[in-house]
Every structure is written in C-alpha cells, then in structure tokens.
Amino acid sequence: MKSFISGFILTFISFLIIFFYTNSFYKNTKSIFFVNSNYNTYLFDDNEMILPTKYKYVKLENVPEELIYYLIWSEDRNFFEHFGVNPKAILRAFYINIKEKNFSQGGSTLTQQLAKTVYLSHEKTFKRKILDMMLAFFIERSYSKDEILEGYINSVYQGNDISGFGASSMRYFRKDIFELNTEEMLLLVGIINGPELYNPYRYPDRAKKQAIKLLYSIENNPFIKDKAKIEKRINEMTIYPLDYKKEYLNFIYQAKSEESKIGLKGGGYTIKTTFNKDVYESVTLNASTSSIVINNKNGKILSFWGSQYSNFMSLKQIGSNIKPFYYLLAIEKGYTPDTILPDKPINFGSWSPQNFDNKFRGEVKLKDALIHSLNVPSIYLATHIGNSPTESIDQIKNFLINNINLKGKYTSDLTLALGTLESNPYNMVRAFCIFPNYGLIPKIYSISEIYDRKGNLIYKKYPEIEKKVNISNETYSTMNQLLRGVIENGSGKKANVDGIDIHGKTGTAEYATWFTGFTGSKGVSVRVDGKGLLSTTSSVPVASRIIKNFIYIGNNFEVPLYINVKNVFQKTDFFDDPITFISKGFDVIQYLKYAKLKFNINELKLKINKVISQIEDLYPDIAKNLNEWKDKNLVDFLNNPFVFIQNGYDIDDYLNKMVWTEKLKDKLIKVKSQLEDLYPDIAKKIDLFLKLKEKK
C-alpha cells in the first residue's frame, strides 16, 4: 500500500512538474500561425515570383471540403472529438514501441503534429512525445478546432522545403488549393506520412502509390463513386518539375539582407522587390563579371549580376573609377577644364607613376587628363588639392568616407589617387549618384512592399535621400560634361549608345577592370575580375550591352547641365520674357529642371502661374505642359511630404517661410507622425520647429 501511495505521489508530482514546465514553455512560444523566416515568397517588380513559393497562406474557408475529409481520415479521425490527444492511439503506439524497443510509432493527433511542427524538433524521443502531448492540451484550450485545422493546413511539411498545402498545390500542380482535383488532393495528403519517402520529385511513382493506398483505405467515400477511375487518373497525373534559375538566388540573398535591416520577424510574408526580370534577362554575363543597375533618382535596385552574391559584394581595387571624385574637388577649388597640368616624369620617393601607354605628353588640359584617363597629370592634380601631397590625399579620403560614405578598404598613401581603394559595384554606383543628382544620394533599396500571410500591406518603402554632398551646381555640371566626354572621345567610347545620354568613367586595376556610369535616371557599374585586363575590352563592352537596354526600362532622362543652361538662357530669361524664350525654340521643361535648383517651391509656383497666364492663348500646349509639370514636381510638403523629401527640397527653408497658425500646427503634427519611422531626422526638425513656435 505504501509503495502504491509513494508511486502515486511521485507520479502526481512528476505530472505537476511537467504541466507547469510545459505551461511556462507554451506561454513564451509563438502563435500556431507563426511561420519560419525561410518561408517567404519573393516577387519581381511585376509581381512574378522570383523562386517557386515555399509557403502560401490559405484560409480554411478556401480549402476544399474534400481535402479536409481526406486529411482527417488519414491523420486524425477523431479530431473533432478529442481534447488534443487520443488516449487509445497513444496506448496502442506505446504498446508497439515497448514491444519493438523503439519510438517509431507516434499515435499523434493533428494537434500534436502541429505542436511538433511549430514548437519542437522532429526527433523521436520519449521527452519530445510527452512535450507534444502537453502542448497539444494547451493548444486545444487556446484555439478553436477550425483555427487548429487552419494552422495545420498551413504548416504541415510537404517535402522539398515546402510548408503547407497552399504552397504544395502551387508547386507540384501549379494550381491554387481550391482548384485541386481528387487525385491531386490524395497525393498531397499522402505525402504527410513520409515527406522524403513520398517525395513527388524524387519518387513520383512511390508518391502515386501512396495516394492510391489512401484512396482505397477510405470507406464510404462521399466524394468518390468510381475508385478505379481515380486510380487511373492518379497514375496519369502530371507533377510539375521545380523550375527556376539558380542565379535568382542572388536576388533572395540581397532581399534577405535588407529584411534584417527592416527588422522583419518570422516568415510567411510576400515580399515585393524592385528587381526587374527583363533587365536581368537582357544580358548574360560570365562568372567573372559583377554588375548592378539602379534608378539613381529613387534608389531602386533594378538588377544585378554576379556568379555568387558573395562575389558581387567582394572588394577589388577600383582603379581610375576614383578620379571623378577628386577632379570634382579640384574644380570646386578653382581648377577649370582648360587648366594646364604637367604630364612629365614625377617621383614620390621610390614610386614613379606611369600612364597606361608609358608615354608623357609634356602638358595636357585637365579635361583631357580625365577623358583619356592619364595617370601622371591626375596624380599631380590629386596632390595639389591641399597644401601638400599628404594633406591632399587626406582631403580626398575624408571626402569619400565622410561626405559620400563610400564604403571600402582604403589605403593612406598617394596610390589612393590611382584607385587602390577596394570596393564593389554596389558601393560605386551609389557614390556616382552625386553627379546626375547634383549632390543627392538616394538610399539604395531592393524591397518595395511587404504583405503578411493574409495579404495585408505591412511595409511600404518610400524613396528617401541618404546624403547631400554640398558642392556647387556649376561644379557638378562641369564634371558631368567631362564624364560625357569620356564616353564621346575617351576611354569609355565603346559604352556610347545612340539615343542614350550616358556619362561615366573607366577603371583598370591589377585584378579587375571597371566602368561606372549614369544617365539622368539610371546608374550602372560593371566590374570584370581578372589579371592583366583592359577596361576598353572587358568592362566597357559589357556596360554597353547593359546600357542598350535602358530604353526599355521606364523613362530615360538626360543629365542636367546647369552651366550650359545658365549660359544659353542668360540673354533671354524664361520668366522675364516667356514668349521670346519659346519663340527661339528653347526647351521650357529643361529650363524648369534647373529653375528648381534656384527657387523655392512657392516662388517657382508663382512664377510659373504668371507665365501660364501670359502664354495660354498663344501657346496652349506649352501652358498645359507647364501645369502638368508643376502639379507633378512642385508638391507641397504638407500635402505630400514623401515626394517633397524625395525631390530634395530644403525642409528648413520651407518651415521658416511658413505663416504660423493653429491649423498649420495640427497639419505639422500629423505630418511628423507620418515621417517618424522613415525620416526620423526630418521628424525631429518638425518637432523642434513646433517647440520653438510654442515658446513664442
């Protein structure tokens, strides 16, 4: 009797320990609808899937009743009666396990299987079995039977890294779950008993036999009248192969790296990327080539190429790709395209830089030194930006690191001027944005929208400006003319494409060649890895092939040339004499692009409205174009803060010119709340502005 009581007490205490342990474990677990981060669906920018889906959430109401019937019959016929566990099935499995001295028999209910899938490992141990029984008990008290069934249908493993029937029906049969026929449902349910054993790709005949076995096991099937007919259809059914390009995995790696920065938790999301499939498919690049194309206005990555993602992101010396940055500094300090630079032998200790052709030209103009990528005059220029060669190199390095935030591995000696900086195409195409954008660098991104498993939009990326590099518009314009000269007459000639206003710079280093270029709306960077290559015969021709396809990618704008416009229009200003301006054939819209740099929004609106009233009778089409341009480009901060910021307008100037009212205060508070997550710095400026006004 004592031993019985002791045994009972020990059993009761053990039960309490297990109960409270499981209860504590369960309270700290995720929902039964939680999905692992590996199970996201990624889309190109046109909503086509990048890779076949591994997870697709389906609501229970959209699951065919017939499929539910086969699932319940196969896995848990007492599902709607039990409380999470099936005592009879457990005792039967326990007896067999003891008899055979292993734990191969499960006796698991759907709820237990769900607990195992979501919370536990798949190892077959006594401890895991106890845990899944207890967890099933808690799940049944937290969720309805329909919720448990829906959770199971969306999480059950279907082989080939597929989670749930929604994804498996799409992968194996290219159908939505509600389109499945009887034989397809039987095959999917049959997979559950052995996802690897009945893998439809590796063992299609075995998977079909399992479906037939399930077919004949079902008694009094209300959905099937002729089992022989269904058996024939099972044997004849088509299982679609896995169809994707291995290279597309690189897109997934890039998106996943961005997911972590966004802070996305779990999985089951549909992630729409900025990647354009047509751009990617337009060229085939070999394994030694890495390249990227972006929209340099809004920061979208349109495509990139690389045999492996790690290779694309690897660092290599950039060669003469560095030159535009210190030529920019030199011109800002007073040098001009016609400044004469020495092209003569020069020594820095034991180092004697050479031109690519080992020739010296005596003296050359600054523009020719850049256009033809001459090293010796470029070194001279780089070492005379500051008061000494060392100070000059420090200034260049500081500009690249702190002003542009060009990431890479830097050297600290004079060789930096010839591109011993190591970087990658991603960093270079971003840095070159300062030229067409007159100092603005957009934040580069590849995820545009994220939807949860129920299709709700939970994240939308709005373009934002990451950096503003303060160099005069005249200097940027001069550099843009020089970089166009590289294409028309210099080392980048082979990148020239009729009808596309491409600018850029070549680069040759010991183990890689480069071309980084841009139009008014696109940016491209190409790197070809290899020793002893020339950019003119490797990276530049590749860039040309990519650039030719720019005409098929949205709008292609020309690069603004600020100085040219100023010189051309200084005798006839559009706002002073619009009729004469138009009659001379000058481009009105092109003029407005530069006027945007000179006037604030309200001033420009007033000037345009005045012009419209003057010309609408004589030039109604131009007046209409002016109105359309004004509505699209001159957005008010309070009405459309995101576009206002994207255009690079000065928020401080805007706020300081506002007339303070209580109505304005309410609007600013609303805008601040919209911007806090995406533009915290601007939200802080608004907050400070509000506090200052409140004090007054």
XYZ file of C-alpha atoms in Angstrom:
696
model
C 0.000 0.000 0.000
C 2.840 2.362 0.925
C 4.572 1.687 -2.379
C 1.329 2.397 -4.222
C 0.868 5.718 -2.396
C 4.524 6.629 -2.940
C 4.196 5.775 -6.601
C 1.005 7.794 -6.904
C 2.567 10.820 -5.182
C 5.688 10.564 -7.332
C 3.576 10.300 -10.474
C 1.423 13.249 -9.392
C 4.470 15.401 -8.613
C 6.042 14.436 -11.944
C 2.837 15.378 -13.702
C 2.751 18.764 -11.950
C 6.376 19.435 -12.865
C 5.730 18.529 -16.495
C 2.486 20.523 -16.515
C 3.997 23.722 -15.149
C 7.139 23.355 -17.262
C 5.047 22.943 -20.405
C 2.745 25.778 -19.377
C 5.739 28.086 -18.890
C 7.219 26.920 -22.204
C 3.906 27.456 -24.011
C 3.416 30.985 -22.652
C 6.733 32.009 -24.165
C 6.115 30.426 -27.553
C 4.797 31.892 -30.745
C 1.359 31.541 -32.285
C 0.424 28.336 -34.102
C 0.279 30.523 -37.199
C 3.918 31.574 -36.832
C 5.991 30.846 -39.930
C 9.755 30.392 -40.126
C 11.648 33.183 -41.901
C 12.760 30.684 -44.563
C 9.191 30.595 -45.838
C 8.795 33.955 -47.540
C 7.668 34.481 -51.126
C 9.687 36.929 -53.215
C 8.346 38.780 -56.252
C 9.904 40.711 -59.104
C 8.638 44.272 -59.546
C 5.891 42.989 -61.880
C 4.614 40.535 -59.199
C 6.068 37.441 -60.881
C 7.626 35.053 -58.352
C 11.427 35.046 -58.279
C 11.576 31.482 -56.956
C 8.765 28.926 -56.648
C 6.870 29.584 -53.452
C 7.648 27.585 -50.323
C 4.712 28.945 -48.338
C 1.308 30.277 -49.293
C -1.222 31.015 -46.609
C -4.769 29.796 -47.215
C -7.857 30.476 -45.150
C -9.822 27.443 -44.010
C -12.885 28.713 -45.866
C -10.938 28.409 -49.139
C -9.796 24.829 -48.511
C -11.929 22.244 -50.348
C -14.114 20.194 -48.021
C -12.917 17.102 -49.868
C -9.274 17.795 -48.958
C -10.199 18.281 -45.292
C -12.080 14.975 -45.386
C -9.037 13.067 -46.708
C -6.745 14.802 -44.225
C -8.915 13.933 -41.215
C -9.319 10.344 -42.436
C -5.602 9.869 -42.940
C -4.206 11.656 -39.898
C -6.781 12.005 -37.110
C -10.276 10.563 -37.494
C -11.302 11.679 -34.008
C -10.005 15.226 -34.441
C -13.315 16.922 -33.646
C -13.925 14.751 -30.551
C -10.600 14.652 -28.631
C -9.034 17.308 -26.372
C -5.655 17.345 -28.121
C -4.528 13.774 -27.594
C -6.087 10.421 -28.446
C -5.592 8.061 -25.457
C -6.416 4.915 -27.445
C -3.929 5.757 -30.180
C -1.261 6.621 -27.598
C -1.715 3.335 -25.709
C -1.594 1.390 -28.965
C 1.582 3.186 -30.045
C 3.095 2.786 -26.550
C 2.466 -0.964 -26.611
C 4.104 -1.335 -30.048
C 7.079 0.841 -29.046
C 7.708 -1.205 -25.871
C 7.338 -4.419 -27.810
C 9.724 -3.331 -30.578
C 12.017 -1.336 -28.224
C 11.910 1.883 -30.235
C 9.771 5.016 -30.582
C 8.820 4.736 -34.245
C 5.081 4.658 -33.536
C 3.523 8.051 -32.908
C -0.210 7.936 -32.346
C -0.178 11.689 -32.824
C -3.279 13.772 -33.350
C -3.335 16.699 -35.763
C -2.915 18.982 -32.757
C 0.181 17.096 -31.599
C 1.638 17.187 -35.097
C 1.006 20.934 -35.190
C 2.740 21.371 -31.818
C 5.713 19.404 -33.087
C 5.922 21.408 -36.334
C 5.634 24.831 -34.737
C 7.373 24.357 -31.383
C 9.537 21.238 -31.321
C 12.131 19.268 -33.249
C 11.276 16.172 -35.270
C 13.391 13.775 -33.204
C 11.532 10.716 -31.925
C 12.224 10.630 -28.189
C 10.067 9.973 -25.139
C 10.688 13.520 -23.827
C 9.557 15.095 -27.100
C 6.465 12.867 -27.101
C 5.453 13.985 -23.613
C 6.003 17.609 -24.592
C 3.915 17.445 -27.758
C 1.045 15.821 -25.815
C 1.102 18.537 -23.162
C 1.457 21.296 -25.752
C -1.479 19.845 -27.677
C -3.515 20.086 -24.467
C -2.695 23.802 -24.140
C -3.253 24.491 -27.851
C -6.739 22.990 -27.669
C -7.567 25.404 -24.863
C -6.214 28.425 -26.697
C -7.611 27.855 -30.180
C -10.803 26.553 -31.762
C -10.798 23.356 -33.805
C -11.125 25.378 -37.008
C -8.126 27.529 -36.047
C -6.051 24.442 -35.274
C -7.050 22.896 -38.591
C -6.154 26.095 -40.443
C -2.808 26.265 -38.632
C -2.074 22.648 -39.559
C -3.046 23.054 -43.216
C -0.652 26.000 -43.494
C 2.299 24.439 -41.671
C 2.351 20.710 -42.459
C 5.594 19.741 -44.192
C 5.091 18.733 -47.824
C 8.642 17.863 -48.839
C 11.137 19.879 -50.884
C 11.227 22.642 -48.262
C 7.511 23.367 -48.738
C 5.299 24.344 -45.811
C 1.549 23.862 -46.116
C -0.947 22.772 -48.756
C -1.214 26.243 -50.279
C 2.390 26.121 -51.450
C 2.476 22.415 -52.330
C -0.576 22.691 -54.604
C 1.085 25.611 -56.376
C 4.492 23.917 -56.598
C 3.501 20.396 -57.642
C 0.391 21.184 -59.715
C 0.633 24.945 -60.431
C -2.849 25.446 -59.023
C -4.468 27.276 -56.168
C -5.714 24.945 -53.465
C -9.384 25.435 -54.406
C -8.597 24.258 -57.973
C -7.237 20.845 -56.952
C -8.949 17.716 -58.214
C -9.441 14.500 -56.248
C -6.261 12.701 -57.316
C -4.118 15.742 -56.531
C -5.625 16.073 -53.059
C -4.944 12.409 -52.329
C -1.305 12.755 -53.366
C -0.727 15.815 -51.160
C -2.310 14.170 -48.114
C -0.289 11.023 -48.792
C 2.970 12.967 -48.591
C 2.396 13.715 -44.875
C 3.270 10.172 -43.767
C 6.750 10.462 -45.275
C 7.711 13.716 -46.991
C 11.046 12.304 -48.134
C 9.823 8.754 -48.700
C 6.978 10.006 -50.913
C 8.821 12.980 -52.398
C 6.970 13.730 -55.690
C 10.160 14.897 -57.401
C 12.495 12.099 -56.371
C 9.981 9.249 -56.152
C 6.888 10.169 -58.204
C 5.753 6.543 -58.614
C 6.063 5.945 -54.887
C 4.064 9.129 -54.158
C 1.333 7.988 -56.552
C 1.176 4.525 -54.959
C 0.747 6.153 -51.558
C -2.137 8.235 -52.969
C -3.755 5.066 -54.347
C -3.294 3.335 -50.987
C -5.077 6.235 -49.281
C -7.817 6.148 -51.934
C -8.688 2.515 -51.219
C -8.420 2.904 -47.445
C -11.312 5.358 -47.286
C -14.607 3.641 -46.533
C -17.923 5.032 -47.765
C -16.187 7.919 -49.514
C -18.863 10.568 -50.176
C -16.729 12.244 -52.860
C -15.690 9.246 -54.969
C -18.024 6.890 -56.790
C -15.535 5.137 -59.094
C -12.220 4.379 -57.338
C -10.773 2.612 -60.380
C -11.259 5.752 -62.449
C -9.496 7.873 -59.807
C -6.662 5.329 -59.612
C -6.167 5.664 -63.371
C -6.075 9.443 -63.066
C -3.540 9.217 -60.237
C -1.210 7.151 -62.407
C -1.593 9.599 -65.298
C -1.327 12.846 -63.321
C 1.375 15.411 -64.092
C 3.692 16.581 -61.335
C 5.342 19.792 -62.477
C 9.120 19.992 -62.045
C 10.890 22.636 -59.992
C 11.544 25.448 -62.453
C 13.806 28.341 -61.548
C 17.200 29.822 -62.315
C 19.876 29.225 -59.723
C 21.169 32.741 -60.377
C 17.908 34.150 -58.978
C 19.081 33.075 -55.536
C 21.299 36.170 -55.518
C 18.169 38.329 -55.546
C 16.912 36.454 -52.490
C 20.203 36.951 -50.632
C 20.037 40.707 -51.283
C 16.402 40.897 -50.175
C 17.131 38.885 -47.027
C 19.986 41.209 -46.082
C 17.505 44.080 -46.332
C 14.855 42.176 -44.357
C 17.151 42.067 -41.345
C 17.672 45.846 -41.540
C 13.916 46.396 -41.730
C 13.535 44.181 -38.656
C 11.156 41.653 -40.208
C 10.333 38.807 -37.808
C 9.134 35.337 -38.759
C 8.019 34.307 -42.222
C 5.066 33.675 -44.471
C 5.400 37.139 -45.960
C 5.098 38.104 -49.601
C 7.961 40.444 -50.365
C 7.792 42.560 -53.496
C 11.227 43.603 -54.673
C 12.434 46.280 -57.061
C 14.173 43.725 -59.291
C 13.193 43.847 -62.956
C 13.312 40.430 -64.605
C 13.507 41.852 -68.133
C 16.601 43.856 -67.223
C 18.268 40.777 -65.766
C 17.378 38.571 -68.734
C 18.537 41.182 -71.264
C 22.193 40.176 -70.918
C 24.126 37.065 -69.976
C 27.334 37.739 -68.094
C 30.147 35.310 -67.376
C 31.231 34.212 -63.919
C 33.998 36.802 -63.652
C 31.640 39.755 -64.147
C 29.656 41.615 -61.495
C 27.283 44.440 -62.332
C 24.371 46.458 -60.984
C 21.728 48.787 -62.432
C 19.782 51.213 -60.241
C 17.306 54.019 -60.611
C 19.572 56.807 -59.411
C 16.644 59.097 -58.619
C 14.729 56.920 -56.155
C 17.383 54.337 -55.210
C 15.679 51.200 -56.543
C 17.977 48.324 -57.477
C 16.657 47.234 -60.881
C 19.006 44.283 -61.315
C 22.427 42.956 -60.513
C 24.611 40.168 -61.802
C 27.306 38.036 -60.210
C 28.126 34.339 -60.237
C 27.633 34.389 -56.471
C 26.264 37.052 -54.169
C 29.485 36.979 -52.150
C 31.477 37.630 -55.340
C 29.255 40.573 -56.264
C 29.783 42.131 -52.827
C 33.524 41.348 -52.671
C 36.047 44.205 -52.718
C 38.548 44.871 -55.513
C 40.697 47.903 -56.352
C 38.646 50.426 -58.338
C 41.418 51.976 -60.453
C 40.527 55.198 -62.275
C 36.908 54.982 -61.097
C 38.171 57.107 -58.214
C 39.280 60.038 -60.394
C 35.929 61.841 -60.855
C 35.702 62.414 -57.109
C 38.940 64.322 -56.700
C 38.531 66.086 -60.054
C 35.244 67.317 -58.566
C 37.092 68.662 -55.510
C 39.726 70.315 -57.695
C 37.155 72.096 -59.880
C 35.310 73.264 -56.777
C 38.599 74.785 -55.588
C 39.033 76.773 -58.807
C 40.526 74.461 -61.425
C 38.814 74.515 -64.830
C 38.574 72.040 -67.719
C 41.231 74.088 -69.521
C 43.697 74.231 -66.612
C 47.101 73.001 -67.805
C 48.521 70.018 -65.915
C 52.065 68.616 -66.271
C 52.407 65.199 -67.870
C 56.078 64.634 -67.114
C 58.081 62.072 -65.121
C 57.390 62.511 -61.412
C 58.778 60.717 -58.372
C 57.381 60.224 -54.895
C 60.265 58.528 -53.107
C 60.726 55.211 -54.861
C 57.353 55.402 -56.625
C 57.204 56.756 -60.194
C 53.638 56.679 -61.567
C 53.173 55.943 -65.268
C 50.450 56.491 -67.842
C 48.757 53.403 -69.295
C 50.787 53.725 -72.526
C 54.059 54.586 -70.732
C 54.228 57.904 -72.637
C 54.466 61.510 -71.443
C 52.795 64.377 -73.283
C 54.534 67.311 -71.609
C 51.429 69.334 -70.773
C 47.729 68.498 -71.066
C 44.464 70.169 -70.232
C 42.605 68.937 -67.160
C 39.674 67.764 -69.277
C 41.952 65.646 -71.492
C 43.649 64.104 -68.461
C 40.290 62.828 -67.202
C 38.738 61.959 -70.558
C 41.749 59.853 -71.582
C 42.426 58.615 -68.033
C 46.025 59.829 -67.831
C 47.594 58.863 -64.508
C 50.524 61.285 -64.229
C 48.591 64.585 -64.577
C 45.853 63.093 -62.393
C 48.395 62.353 -59.654
C 49.639 65.923 -59.939
C 46.082 67.217 -59.562
C 45.307 64.915 -56.630
C 48.425 66.018 -54.740
C 47.710 69.742 -55.200
C 44.175 69.887 -53.812
C 45.584 70.686 -50.364
C 48.760 72.396 -49.174
C 50.853 69.241 -49.510
C 50.551 65.802 -51.134
C 49.780 64.167 -47.785
C 47.167 66.765 -46.866
C 45.642 66.458 -50.347
C 45.241 62.683 -50.075
C 43.752 63.098 -46.596
C 41.200 65.554 -48.013
C 40.244 63.138 -50.791
C 39.934 60.248 -48.341
C 37.890 62.346 -45.919
C 35.572 63.436 -48.756
C 34.977 59.850 -49.855
C 34.449 58.474 -46.356
C 32.601 61.265 -44.563
C 30.844 63.207 -47.320
C 29.928 60.425 -49.728
C 30.148 57.475 -47.324
C 31.821 55.352 -49.998
C 32.472 52.060 -48.230
C 35.570 50.025 -48.958
C 39.115 49.243 -47.900
C 41.238 52.386 -48.050
C 44.967 52.936 -48.361
C 46.514 56.033 -46.786
C 49.289 56.750 -49.282
C 49.460 58.576 -52.614
C 48.445 55.478 -54.568
C 44.875 56.168 -53.434
C 44.727 58.703 -56.302
C 45.118 55.838 -58.794
C 42.381 53.755 -57.196
C 43.998 51.408 -54.687
C 40.761 51.813 -52.749
C 38.955 48.438 -52.786
C 35.192 48.469 -53.232
C 32.355 46.794 -55.179
C 29.813 47.750 -57.881
C 27.061 48.350 -55.307
C 29.116 50.985 -53.494
C 30.381 52.583 -56.703
C 27.020 53.006 -58.436
C 25.675 54.572 -55.253
C 28.598 57.021 -54.990
C 28.286 58.103 -58.645
C 24.697 59.263 -57.918
C 26.113 62.610 -56.782
C 26.847 63.603 -60.392
C 23.432 63.383 -62.114
C 21.642 64.339 -58.883
C 23.806 67.381 -58.141
C 24.939 66.059 -54.776
C 21.958 63.951 -53.734
C 22.472 60.267 -52.932
C 19.219 58.304 -52.581
C 19.010 55.446 -50.127
C 19.519 52.294 -52.192
C 16.908 49.589 -51.617
C 15.516 46.377 -53.077
C 12.295 45.783 -51.095
C 9.365 47.978 -52.077
C 6.435 46.320 -50.277
C 5.802 43.557 -47.742
C 2.485 41.778 -47.223
C 1.630 39.477 -44.327
C 0.276 35.989 -44.871
C -3.278 37.341 -45.087
C -2.376 39.802 -47.828
C -2.299 42.931 -45.670
C 0.264 45.559 -46.661
C 2.522 45.967 -43.605
C 5.505 47.790 -45.112
C 5.947 50.206 -47.982
C 9.253 51.801 -48.874
C 9.221 55.457 -49.805
C 12.310 56.856 -51.525
C 14.495 58.963 -49.299
C 17.661 60.982 -49.589
C 20.542 59.424 -47.669
C 23.193 62.082 -48.322
C 23.528 65.617 -49.662
C 27.075 66.370 -50.816
C 27.411 70.139 -50.869
C 29.330 71.084 -53.997
C 28.187 73.929 -56.260
C 25.816 73.162 -59.134
C 28.307 74.706 -61.561
C 30.975 72.220 -60.462
C 28.655 69.231 -60.797
C 27.609 70.430 -64.230
C 31.229 70.802 -65.336
C 32.014 67.282 -64.113
C 29.004 65.898 -65.965
C 30.271 67.449 -69.192
C 33.698 65.900 -68.609
C 32.205 62.478 -67.872
C 30.170 62.744 -71.066
C 33.450 63.500 -72.825
C 34.849 60.193 -71.525
C 32.080 58.474 -73.499
C 32.248 60.609 -76.635
C 36.003 60.902 -77.076
C 37.824 58.989 -74.367
C 38.389 55.654 -72.667
C 34.647 54.919 -72.443
C 33.904 55.300 -76.153
C 32.701 51.715 -76.509
C 29.977 52.385 -73.926
C 28.356 55.016 -76.149
C 24.830 54.088 -77.242
C 22.818 56.153 -79.717
C 19.878 57.902 -78.113
C 21.066 57.439 -74.521
C 22.778 60.243 -72.633
C 25.330 58.055 -70.858
C 28.178 59.519 -68.797
C 30.835 57.549 -66.968
C 34.373 56.585 -66.112
C 36.521 53.561 -66.773
C 38.916 51.972 -64.319
C 41.738 49.464 -64.613
C 43.421 47.790 -61.640
C 45.734 44.815 -61.319
C 42.978 42.265 -60.745
C 39.849 43.977 -62.115
C 38.540 46.449 -64.671
C 35.612 48.821 -64.164
C 33.043 51.020 -65.801
C 30.653 53.097 -63.705
C 28.211 55.368 -65.496
C 24.845 57.077 -65.401
C 22.062 58.786 -67.303
C 19.659 61.260 -65.734
C 17.656 58.373 -64.272
C 19.768 55.198 -64.290
C 23.103 54.174 -62.834
C 25.284 51.216 -63.831
C 28.521 49.775 -62.516
C 30.401 46.876 -64.092
C 33.430 45.026 -62.754
C 35.256 42.264 -64.610
C 37.673 40.285 -62.440
C 40.938 39.026 -63.879
C 44.610 39.877 -64.143
C 46.057 41.940 -66.977
C 42.714 43.031 -68.451
C 41.920 46.362 -70.113
C 38.663 48.146 -69.340
C 38.226 49.060 -73.018
C 37.988 45.381 -73.979
C 36.264 43.949 -70.885
C 34.115 46.086 -68.571
C 33.222 48.810 -71.121
C 31.734 46.462 -73.780
C 29.745 44.712 -71.035
C 28.423 48.073 -69.862
C 27.407 48.911 -73.428
C 25.316 45.735 -73.667
C 23.510 46.644 -70.457
C 23.042 50.322 -71.365
C 21.427 49.411 -74.711
C 18.512 48.032 -72.715
C 17.961 51.259 -70.786
C 15.492 52.362 -73.462
C 13.185 49.537 -72.323
C 13.318 50.469 -68.619
C 10.919 53.295 -67.836
C 11.857 56.867 -68.627
C 15.407 57.760 -69.599
C 16.208 61.323 -68.716
C 19.198 63.312 -69.825
C 21.670 64.530 -67.239
C 21.020 68.203 -66.370
C 23.843 70.586 -67.344
C 23.445 73.586 -65.096
C 26.146 75.826 -66.572
C 25.093 75.248 -70.166
C 21.540 76.234 -69.412
C 22.626 79.298 -67.489
C 24.853 80.453 -70.368
C 22.285 79.775 -73.060
C 19.451 81.476 -71.228
C 21.225 84.422 -69.644
C 20.242 86.750 -72.532
C 16.617 85.575 -72.602
C 15.229 84.508 -69.249
C 12.071 82.411 -69.441
C 10.327 84.085 -66.532
C 11.170 87.618 -67.732
C 10.175 87.093 -71.370
C 8.496 83.693 -71.871
C 7.138 84.440 -75.351
C 10.559 85.340 -76.777
C 12.074 82.348 -74.980
C 9.572 79.948 -76.556
C 9.746 81.557 -79.994
C 13.509 80.945 -80.049
C 12.859 77.233 -79.616
C 14.336 76.845 -76.136
C 13.211 73.814 -74.092
C 10.843 75.074 -71.380
C 10.723 71.875 -69.301
C 14.503 71.546 -69.402
C 14.755 75.115 -68.109
C 12.378 74.359 -65.229
C 14.591 71.481 -64.076
C 17.336 73.982 -63.389
C 14.989 76.631 -62.064
C 14.044 74.072 -59.421
C 17.599 74.324 -58.121
C 17.411 78.118 -57.884
C 13.972 78.976 -56.473
C 11.965 77.606 -53.582
C 8.656 75.905 -54.329
C 6.339 78.815 -53.606
C 8.441 81.260 -55.637
C 8.570 78.870 -58.561
C 4.817 78.250 -58.431
C 4.107 81.975 -58.567
C 6.491 82.472 -61.482
C 5.032 79.549 -63.434
C 1.452 80.690 -62.799
C 2.358 84.158 -64.062
C 3.921 82.694 -67.221
C 0.894 80.464 -67.848
C -1.409 83.482 -67.765
C 0.857 85.195 -70.329
C 1.169 82.337 -72.827
C -2.015 80.246 -72.551
C -3.654 81.928 -75.562
C -0.586 81.818 -77.827
C 0.856 78.502 -76.650
C -1.955 76.428 -75.048
C 0.000 73.139 -75.351
C 3.021 74.577 -73.536
C 0.729 76.078 -70.878
C -0.802 72.637 -70.373
C 2.662 71.063 -70.077
C 3.632 73.700 -67.513
C 0.577 72.922 -65.407
C 1.286 69.186 -65.548
C 4.947 69.689 -64.655
C 4.029 71.992 -61.779
C 1.493 69.504 -60.348
C 3.954 66.636 -60.573
C 7.109 68.346 -59.334
C 6.102 71.236 -57.095
C 4.329 69.310 -54.378
C 3.587 70.965 -51.078
C 5.280 69.438 -48.054
C 2.078 69.300 -46.014
C 0.122 67.564 -48.776
C 2.764 65.113 -49.937
C 5.782 65.074 -47.603
C 7.338 61.942 -49.110
C 7.545 63.330 -52.663
C 8.715 66.680 -51.261
C 11.613 64.946 -49.487
C 12.345 62.706 -52.478
C 12.779 65.814 -54.635
C 15.433 67.047 -52.224
C 13.709 70.289 -51.241
C 15.031 72.218 -48.244
C 12.737 71.491 -45.288
C 14.373 74.171 -43.113
C 13.756 76.844 -45.726
C 10.163 75.662 -46.128
C 9.405 75.762 -42.399
C 10.990 79.158 -41.865
C 8.733 80.697 -44.515
C 5.524 79.259 -43.081
C 2.933 81.588 -41.515
C 2.231 80.155 -38.064
C -1.378 79.260 -37.279
C -3.103 76.639 -35.150
C -4.221 74.943 -38.351
C -0.592 74.725 -39.509
C 0.368 73.291 -36.136
C -2.193 70.473 -36.482
C -1.008 69.684 -40.005
C 2.655 69.580 -38.959
C 1.873 67.233 -36.062
C 0.114 64.905 -38.498
C 2.998 65.019 -40.996
C 5.527 64.427 -38.207
C 3.740 61.204 -37.204
C 3.855 60.039 -40.848
C 7.590 60.639 -41.096
C 8.825 59.364 -37.727
C 9.650 55.825 -38.905
C 11.043 56.547 -42.365
C 12.550 60.017 -41.863
C 13.324 60.408 -38.141
C 15.754 63.303 -38.739
C 13.130 65.369 -40.550
C 10.526 64.460 -37.920
C 12.921 65.837 -35.270
C 13.269 69.079 -37.237
C 9.498 69.469 -37.298
C 9.308 68.717 -33.586
C 11.956 71.356 -32.837
C 10.135 73.860 -35.056
C 6.871 73.210 -33.191
C 8.529 73.653 -29.805
C 10.140 76.940 -30.845
C 6.824 78.297 -32.100
C 5.037 77.177 -28.922
C 7.529 79.118 -26.782
C 6.837 82.279 -28.760
